[in-house]
Amino acid sequence: MSSVFIDSVLSAVVSRNPAEPEFIQAAREVIESLDPVVQKKPEIVRLKIVERIVEPERQVLFRVPWVDDKGQVQINRGFRVQFNSALGPYKGGLRFHPSVNLGIIKFLGFEQVFKNALTVTPIGGGKGGSDFDPKGKSDSEVMRFCQSFMSGLFRHIGPDTDVPAGDIGVGGREIGFLYGQYKKLTNSFTGVLTGKGLTYGGSLVRTEATGYGLVYFTSRMLQDRGTDWQGKRVVISGSGNVAIYAAEKVQSLGGKVIALSDSNGYIVDEEGIDLATVKRIKEVERGRVKEYVESRPKGSYTEGCIGIWTVPCDVALPCATQNELDGNAADILIKNGCIAVAEGANMPSSPEAVERFLEARVSFGPAKAANAGGVATSALEMCQNSMRLSWTFEEVDVKLHGIMDNIYAQCRDASEAYGLPGNLVAGANIAGFLRVAEAMMAQGVV
Ligand code: NDP
Ligand code: 2IT
């Protein structure tokens, strides 16, 4: 009965969301994991919880006009998908990248619902962004864009309603401009965004949180294989916020990060990536990763980012973007002896890649569990804002570490309870789903 049920929910998702392949991909993975759950809990079928959970509560689309430095009018599109508020105010990042469309924001918002549930903090799930490309824009252009974006968004968000944060293309600079405009429009100083600067309500550790959390989670995966980071060769894709702080934590735990990338290509440094150089290029100069070899001549640069997965490693951490690691790349990693893969980016592994890793018994940490440290620390930022006080770096880091250990335990326990030991993909989907489903059932048909 339940397989028929799963098939029928899936085919409705496919037919109701044409031209949204990323959303269908994300929804399919979760829905397929729920087969053993609906068999045990018929009330989920009766109350149509799965059918409701795949439908966003609200979607906001708006025009974002702005004037560039040449005086030309530019028009972008703004999005905010408020996916599920069963556990708390909508929470999730904003992505500014030319590839952004409604389907991408919906896949990210859908993933966020279950990820946020796994953190066991009181936050629902949402996501937003724009097809604006910050690359090559001046600070003034970015500011004018952010002000216009917030002018369209502010009436839909609030500290108890919906709390955006950063994602690809949205870091401290953008959050600052967005916050300033929200404050001006609403005449209020509240914790309406997270990832804020430390001078105006930001939390220590939020910058590092996704990368550090990813490594704390991966430590538990390695521990379950009877090993740790000492001497491990680690390949990390991307060179943005998540990649940089994952690399920093890996290095501090004795691992050797040998490769990083951006959307143009990848660098390899067999002596270990010099992170101070990468931080200068990426965080200060907003440059390209290929500039690394100018300061570190022993490193090498190769055009094209997919080739990074051919660099032999023990641990791979995809931290750039969705579907950046396909079945072929997974085969190469496995052949080269990779023992663990954990996703810092959202849905970076294609379904074929995930299947290969699970079959080959590579320890695999899915995004909604492994990269939840960022949003978990955002929830800690909201908590500090509400209390109007600030915790120390150590206090936040200890809480983050505890949350990641707890997420790992939930995924492992759920995978065992539902007959799929070692499958953290199923474990994360089931544990996250059950938490949201319980709250939805308690709150009635809304
Ligand atoms: P950044 O903008 O700081 O960095 C993004 C990195 O990924 C850059 O190196 C960028 O290269 C690369 N990248 C982006 N798009 C592509 C693409 N289409 N192909 C190849 N490389 C690409 O973003 P973050 O580090 O914040 O985000 C990275 C991933 O982590 C995303 O999937 C995001 O959703 C996820 N994530 C982020 C969290 C956070 O707290 N920031 C929390 C949880 C997940 P280039 O400079 O060339 O564009
Ligand atoms: O994908 C993510 O979890 C994020 N981009 C962080 C969201 C947040 O609200 O901190």
XYZ file of C-alpha atoms and ligand atoms in Angstrom:
504
model
C 0.000 0.000 0.000
C 2.700 2.450 1.003
C 4.756 2.070 -2.178
C 1.639 2.940 -4.138
C 1.234 5.892 -1.788
C 4.858 7.033 -2.258
C 4.552 6.683 -6.045
C 1.351 8.695 -6.141
C 2.792 11.542 -4.018
C 5.887 11.603 -6.191
C 4.013 11.704 -9.462
C 1.869 14.576 -8.159
C 5.043 16.503 -7.226
C 6.469 15.902 -10.700
C 3.329 17.012 -12.521
C 2.637 20.031 -10.279
C 6.169 21.433 -10.499
C 7.194 21.286 -14.149
C 10.541 22.883 -15.065
C 11.788 22.611 -11.470
C 14.252 19.680 -11.707
C 16.217 20.602 -8.572
C 13.059 20.799 -6.467
C 11.845 17.455 -7.821
C 15.272 15.918 -7.111
C 15.241 17.106 -3.483
C 11.599 16.114 -2.931
C 12.095 12.687 -4.510
C 14.951 11.807 -2.164
C 12.957 12.707 0.950
C 9.688 11.101 -0.198
C 11.429 7.839 -1.143
C 13.003 7.684 2.333
C 9.578 7.835 3.943
C 8.316 4.419 2.825
C 9.130 2.676 6.164
C 7.726 5.660 8.105
C 4.288 5.698 6.495
C 4.046 1.931 6.988
C 4.516 2.401 10.747
C 2.412 5.560 11.070
C -0.831 5.472 9.041
C -1.981 8.827 10.482
C 0.665 10.500 8.310
C -1.134 9.177 5.233
C -4.603 9.983 6.592
C -3.706 13.579 7.448
C -1.860 14.082 4.127
C 1.283 15.270 5.904
C 3.601 14.328 3.012
C 1.354 16.023 0.447
C 1.264 19.159 2.642
C 4.984 19.214 3.413
C 5.965 19.389 -0.288
C 3.792 22.478 -0.797
C 5.322 25.817 0.327
C 3.082 27.775 2.720
C 3.748 30.998 0.795
C 5.916 32.179 -2.138
C 6.782 35.822 -2.703
C 8.157 37.081 -6.047
C 9.027 40.709 -6.560
C 10.700 43.126 -8.972
C 14.067 44.543 -7.890
C 14.945 47.638 -9.942
C 18.216 49.479 -9.261
C 20.601 51.919 -10.964
C 24.164 50.855 -11.833
C 27.278 53.048 -11.695
C 26.773 54.126 -15.318
C 23.295 55.424 -14.534
C 21.594 52.509 -16.340
C 18.443 50.993 -14.850
C 18.784 47.278 -14.083
C 15.994 44.866 -13.206
C 16.386 41.671 -11.220
C 13.906 39.265 -9.734
C 13.528 38.702 -5.969
C 12.259 35.499 -4.326
C 11.279 34.370 -0.842
C 9.743 30.944 -0.356
C 8.247 30.530 3.132
C 8.138 26.773 3.142
C 7.101 25.522 6.553
C 6.475 27.234 9.915
C 5.440 24.231 12.020
C 8.533 24.505 14.241
C 9.105 28.271 14.316
C 9.526 31.376 12.154
C 10.687 30.667 8.583
C 14.483 30.571 8.568
C 16.995 30.222 5.774
C 19.469 32.084 3.634
C 19.349 34.391 0.636
C 21.285 33.424 -2.504
C 22.433 36.025 -5.039
C 23.617 34.209 -8.170
C 22.644 34.488 -11.864
C 21.424 30.849 -11.844
C 18.719 31.570 -9.236
C 15.120 30.789 -10.237
C 12.007 29.676 -8.379
C 12.853 25.963 -8.636
C 16.301 26.489 -7.099
C 14.863 28.520 -4.217
C 12.159 25.895 -3.667
C 14.685 23.046 -3.486
C 16.759 25.027 -1.003
C 13.691 25.955 1.079
C 12.492 22.347 1.118
C 15.882 21.060 2.308
C 15.967 23.811 4.918
C 12.741 22.566 6.557
C 14.290 19.202 7.501
C 17.753 20.600 8.223
C 16.336 23.133 10.650
C 14.258 20.426 12.326
C 17.419 18.358 12.902
C 19.056 21.257 14.787
C 16.282 20.967 17.417
C 16.089 24.773 17.617
C 12.741 26.584 17.166
C 12.943 27.501 13.473
C 10.823 26.701 10.429
C 12.213 26.572 6.901
C 12.467 29.097 4.067
C 14.838 30.406 1.428
C 15.151 33.404 -0.839
C 17.400 35.266 -3.188
C 17.786 36.869 -6.553
C 19.288 36.318 -9.992
C 21.536 39.339 -9.271
C 25.242 38.591 -9.821
C 27.452 40.384 -7.267
C 30.605 39.472 -9.267
C 32.246 42.521 -10.811
C 29.845 44.964 -9.107
C 31.121 47.910 -7.051
C 30.257 48.219 -3.350
C 27.842 51.039 -4.224
C 26.064 48.897 -6.801
C 25.747 46.036 -4.313
C 24.395 48.506 -1.730
C 21.788 49.962 -4.087
C 20.719 46.478 -5.147
C 20.418 45.304 -1.513
C 18.370 48.393 -0.592
C 15.947 47.792 -3.454
C 15.755 44.070 -2.637
C 14.895 44.846 0.997
C 12.314 47.443 -0.065
C 10.493 44.577 -1.780
C 11.020 42.037 1.001
C 10.647 43.896 4.323
C 6.850 43.662 4.569
C 7.043 39.847 4.429
C 9.680 39.213 7.121
C 10.247 39.950 10.809
C 12.052 38.513 13.854
C 9.017 36.332 14.747
C 7.903 35.742 11.141
C 10.804 35.040 8.809
C 14.523 35.557 9.445
C 16.781 35.477 6.338
C 20.581 35.062 6.357
C 23.416 34.520 3.852
C 24.098 31.860 1.223
C 26.019 31.946 -2.091
C 26.827 35.565 -2.939
C 25.458 36.909 0.337
C 28.013 37.474 3.096
C 28.686 40.094 5.754
C 28.712 43.031 3.324
C 25.302 42.207 1.853
C 23.712 41.390 5.230
C 24.886 44.811 6.500
C 23.266 46.693 3.595
C 20.067 44.635 3.877
C 19.899 45.217 7.634
C 20.394 48.979 7.323
C 17.506 49.249 4.872
C 15.189 47.055 6.974
C 15.926 49.211 10.032
C 15.203 52.392 8.100
C 11.940 51.117 6.610
C 10.532 49.681 9.845
C 12.080 52.034 12.421
C 13.050 48.978 14.479
C 16.305 47.353 15.595
C 15.540 43.651 15.782
C 17.115 40.292 14.997
C 15.427 40.115 11.583
C 18.532 38.823 9.800
C 21.347 36.575 10.985
C 24.985 36.655 9.976
C 25.074 40.275 11.132
C 28.321 42.084 11.961
C 29.530 41.821 15.546
C 28.965 45.556 16.153
C 25.213 45.363 15.487
C 23.922 42.109 16.911
C 25.851 39.371 15.110
C 27.026 36.233 16.886
C 30.575 35.057 17.293
C 31.202 31.799 15.358
C 28.421 32.457 12.775
C 31.054 33.143 10.087
C 32.874 29.889 10.832
C 29.802 27.842 11.788
C 28.874 25.949 8.616
C 32.449 24.854 7.913
C 33.283 24.050 11.533
C 29.979 22.209 11.984
C 30.623 20.167 8.843
C 33.956 19.041 10.246
C 32.489 18.234 13.684
C 29.902 16.065 11.916
C 32.538 14.380 9.742
C 34.630 13.677 12.865
C 31.764 11.502 14.117
C 31.626 9.677 10.777
C 35.370 9.006 10.967
C 35.107 7.971 14.621
C 32.488 5.354 13.694
C 35.070 3.927 11.248
C 37.626 3.854 14.045
C 39.727 6.699 12.677
C 40.187 10.510 12.839
C 41.569 13.467 10.826
C 45.237 12.859 11.628
C 47.233 12.774 8.374
C 44.137 12.538 6.150
C 44.312 14.027 2.636
C 41.249 16.238 2.219
C 39.791 17.724 -0.972
C 37.311 20.599 -0.541
C 35.433 22.150 -3.465
C 34.563 25.850 -3.477
C 36.558 28.590 -1.786
C 33.757 30.613 -0.229
C 32.520 30.896 3.321
C 31.785 27.201 3.867
C 34.924 25.856 2.159
C 37.349 28.237 3.903
C 36.169 27.492 7.449
C 35.863 23.763 6.790
C 39.508 23.880 5.669
C 40.520 25.846 8.776
C 38.964 23.288 11.131
C 40.340 20.280 9.193
C 43.833 21.742 9.465
C 43.465 22.415 13.187
C 42.508 18.753 13.714
C 45.565 17.404 11.871
C 44.160 16.863 8.364
C 45.900 18.094 5.217
C 43.748 20.127 2.811
C 45.302 19.703 -0.619
C 42.742 21.187 -3.025
C 40.154 23.984 -3.285
C 38.199 25.393 -6.260
C 35.918 28.066 -7.633
C 33.574 28.023 -10.622
C 36.520 28.467 -13.025
C 38.982 25.834 -11.820
C 40.867 24.225 -8.936
C 44.179 24.518 -7.108
C 46.281 21.691 -5.685
C 49.057 22.186 -3.127
C 50.637 18.926 -1.987
C 52.320 20.758 0.909
C 48.884 21.696 2.201
C 46.826 24.724 1.167
C 48.033 27.960 2.774
C 44.739 29.299 4.113
C 46.005 32.806 4.895
C 46.711 33.248 1.167
C 43.256 31.933 0.213
C 41.553 34.216 2.761
C 43.412 37.251 1.427
C 42.466 36.454 -2.187
C 38.844 35.510 -1.542
C 37.762 37.505 1.527
C 39.777 40.720 1.145
C 40.475 41.094 -2.584
C 37.369 39.192 -3.842
C 39.695 37.562 -6.413
C 39.865 34.182 -8.158
C 41.390 30.986 -6.771
C 43.899 30.765 -9.659
C 45.735 33.770 -8.149
C 46.929 31.377 -5.402
C 49.829 30.102 -7.528
C 51.250 33.637 -7.823
C 51.992 33.554 -4.057
C 52.589 29.795 -3.779
C 54.536 28.680 -6.876
C 54.612 25.042 -5.703
C 50.828 24.916 -6.055
C 49.169 24.210 -9.400
C 45.980 25.521 -11.048
C 43.767 23.584 -13.485
C 40.888 25.111 -15.481
C 37.460 23.507 -14.960
C 36.046 22.691 -11.530
C 34.783 19.090 -11.945
C 38.389 17.795 -12.204
C 38.920 18.446 -8.482
C 37.364 15.025 -7.757
C 40.215 13.290 -9.591
C 42.691 14.466 -6.923
C 43.302 11.361 -4.735
C 42.064 11.919 -1.171
C 40.816 10.181 1.971
C 37.981 12.646 2.640
C 36.018 14.802 0.178
C 33.941 17.807 1.281
C 31.882 19.305 -1.581
C 31.256 22.922 -0.483
C 30.401 24.825 -3.697
C 26.947 24.205 -5.184
C 24.201 21.726 -6.169
C 24.998 18.749 -8.424
C 28.718 19.556 -8.578
C 29.665 15.897 -7.927
C 28.169 13.381 -10.385
C 28.210 9.583 -10.623
C 31.414 9.561 -12.617
C 33.198 11.779 -10.079
C 31.931 9.484 -7.299
C 33.377 6.429 -9.095
C 36.770 8.156 -9.328
C 36.757 9.128 -5.641
C 35.874 5.543 -4.652
C 38.569 4.075 -6.945
C 41.125 6.415 -5.379
C 40.309 5.123 -1.889
C 38.155 7.931 -0.489
C 36.532 6.714 2.772
C 34.252 9.629 3.688
C 32.248 12.320 1.896
C 30.304 15.015 3.753
C 28.256 17.712 2.046
C 28.959 21.329 3.006
C 26.998 22.649 0.020
C 23.267 21.967 -0.436
C 22.644 18.850 -2.593
C 26.134 18.869 -4.169
C 26.042 15.133 -4.967
C 23.781 13.956 -7.786
C 21.417 11.046 -6.962
C 23.754 8.702 -8.907
C 26.724 9.845 -6.811
C 24.835 9.279 -3.539
C 23.865 5.778 -4.695
C 27.492 4.930 -5.559
C 28.777 6.132 -2.158
C 26.150 4.161 -0.231
C 26.796 1.005 -2.303
C 30.570 1.292 -1.826
C 30.123 1.813 1.945
C 31.844 5.184 1.822
C 30.705 7.080 4.938
C 28.328 9.672 3.514
C 27.065 12.736 5.401
C 24.082 14.323 3.603
C 23.821 18.109 3.396
C 20.731 18.595 5.514
C 22.571 17.033 8.447
C 26.227 17.820 7.756
C 25.893 21.536 6.904
C 23.267 22.394 9.528
C 25.841 24.106 11.760
C 25.373 27.424 9.950
C 21.656 27.696 10.490
C 21.984 26.250 13.996
C 24.320 29.103 14.884
C 21.859 31.507 13.250
C 19.289 30.185 15.731
C 21.811 30.889 18.510
C 22.185 34.425 17.104
C 18.372 34.870 17.247
C 18.416 33.655 20.840
C 21.132 36.149 21.825
C 19.261 38.978 20.035
C 16.056 38.170 21.933
C 17.931 38.170 25.236
C 19.923 41.285 24.217
C 23.229 39.758 25.233
C 26.231 38.105 23.562
C 27.912 34.815 24.309
C 31.684 34.293 23.978
C 33.268 32.455 21.049
C 33.844 29.405 23.250
C 30.258 29.349 24.515
C 28.819 29.395 20.987
C 31.366 26.890 19.672
C 30.562 24.401 22.456
C 26.832 24.707 21.690
C 27.491 24.242 17.948
C 29.597 21.154 18.630
C 26.851 19.693 20.827
C 24.212 20.354 18.161
C 26.283 18.618 15.441
C 26.891 15.584 17.688
C 23.165 15.440 18.373
C 22.308 15.639 14.650
C 24.693 12.785 13.959
C 23.093 10.689 16.726
C 19.560 11.403 15.417
C 20.514 10.340 11.863
C 22.288 7.191 13.000
C 19.498 6.202 15.408
C 16.731 6.804 12.841
C 18.605 4.805 10.189
C 18.855 1.888 12.621
C 15.271 2.179 13.891
C 13.933 2.032 10.329
C 16.113 -0.878 9.188
C 18.759 0.973 7.178
C 21.830 1.048 9.457
C 24.690 3.158 8.100
C 22.419 5.051 5.695
C 22.602 8.614 7.046
C 20.638 9.905 4.031
C 17.570 7.948 5.085
C 18.316 8.699 8.756
C 18.429 12.474 8.205
C 15.294 12.485 6.064
C 13.310 10.374 8.517
C 14.444 12.130 11.713
C 13.896 15.610 10.233
C 10.540 14.654 8.738
C 9.203 13.107 11.946
C 9.948 16.237 13.972
C 8.093 18.484 11.500
C 5.269 15.955 11.014
C 4.587 15.707 14.778
C 4.225 19.492 15.021
C 2.014 19.653 11.923
C -0.291 16.942 13.222
C -0.620 18.743 16.578
C -1.476 22.037 14.872
C -4.365 20.737 12.769
C -5.066 21.182 9.082
C -3.575 24.631 8.420
P 30.053 31.648 -1.177
O 29.374 32.590 -2.094
O 30.823 32.180 -0.026
O 31.012 30.677 -1.987
C 30.519 29.875 -3.009
C 31.658 29.061 -3.577
O 31.133 28.075 -4.443
C 32.601 29.914 -4.415
O 33.887 29.377 -4.364
C 31.981 29.785 -5.795
O 32.880 30.023 -6.852
C 31.556 28.340 -5.801
N 30.417 28.186 -6.706
C 29.236 28.831 -6.653
N 28.449 28.489 -7.683
C 29.164 27.622 -8.404
C 28.898 26.896 -9.578
N 27.732 27.040 -10.247
N 29.863 26.046 -10.025
C 31.041 25.919 -9.366
N 31.348 26.588 -8.242
C 30.422 27.416 -7.767
O 28.894 30.674 -0.670
P 28.888 29.700 0.601
O 30.248 29.188 0.877
O 28.125 30.372 1.670
O 27.952 28.527 0.063
C 28.469 27.354 -0.553
C 27.456 26.225 -0.468
O 27.167 25.962 0.905
C 26.102 26.517 -1.120
O 25.582 25.312 -1.642
C 25.243 26.967 0.055
O 23.866 26.773 -0.213
C 25.765 26.040 1.129
N 25.534 26.426 2.516
C 25.930 27.653 2.979
C 25.732 27.976 4.302
C 26.225 29.254 4.877
O 26.085 29.441 6.086
N 26.822 30.157 4.119
C 25.047 27.069 5.223
C 24.746 25.778 4.647
C 24.967 25.502 3.331
P 32.821 31.411 -7.663
O 33.445 32.421 -6.765
O 33.583 31.142 -8.892
O 31.358 31.669 -7.919
O 21.698 26.636 3.628
C 21.772 27.134 4.777
O 21.527 26.464 5.787
C 22.170 28.530 4.897
N 22.472 29.168 3.891
C 22.181 29.198 6.249
C 20.798 29.675 6.612
C 20.707 30.509 7.856
O 19.593 30.968 8.114
O 21.701 30.706 8.578
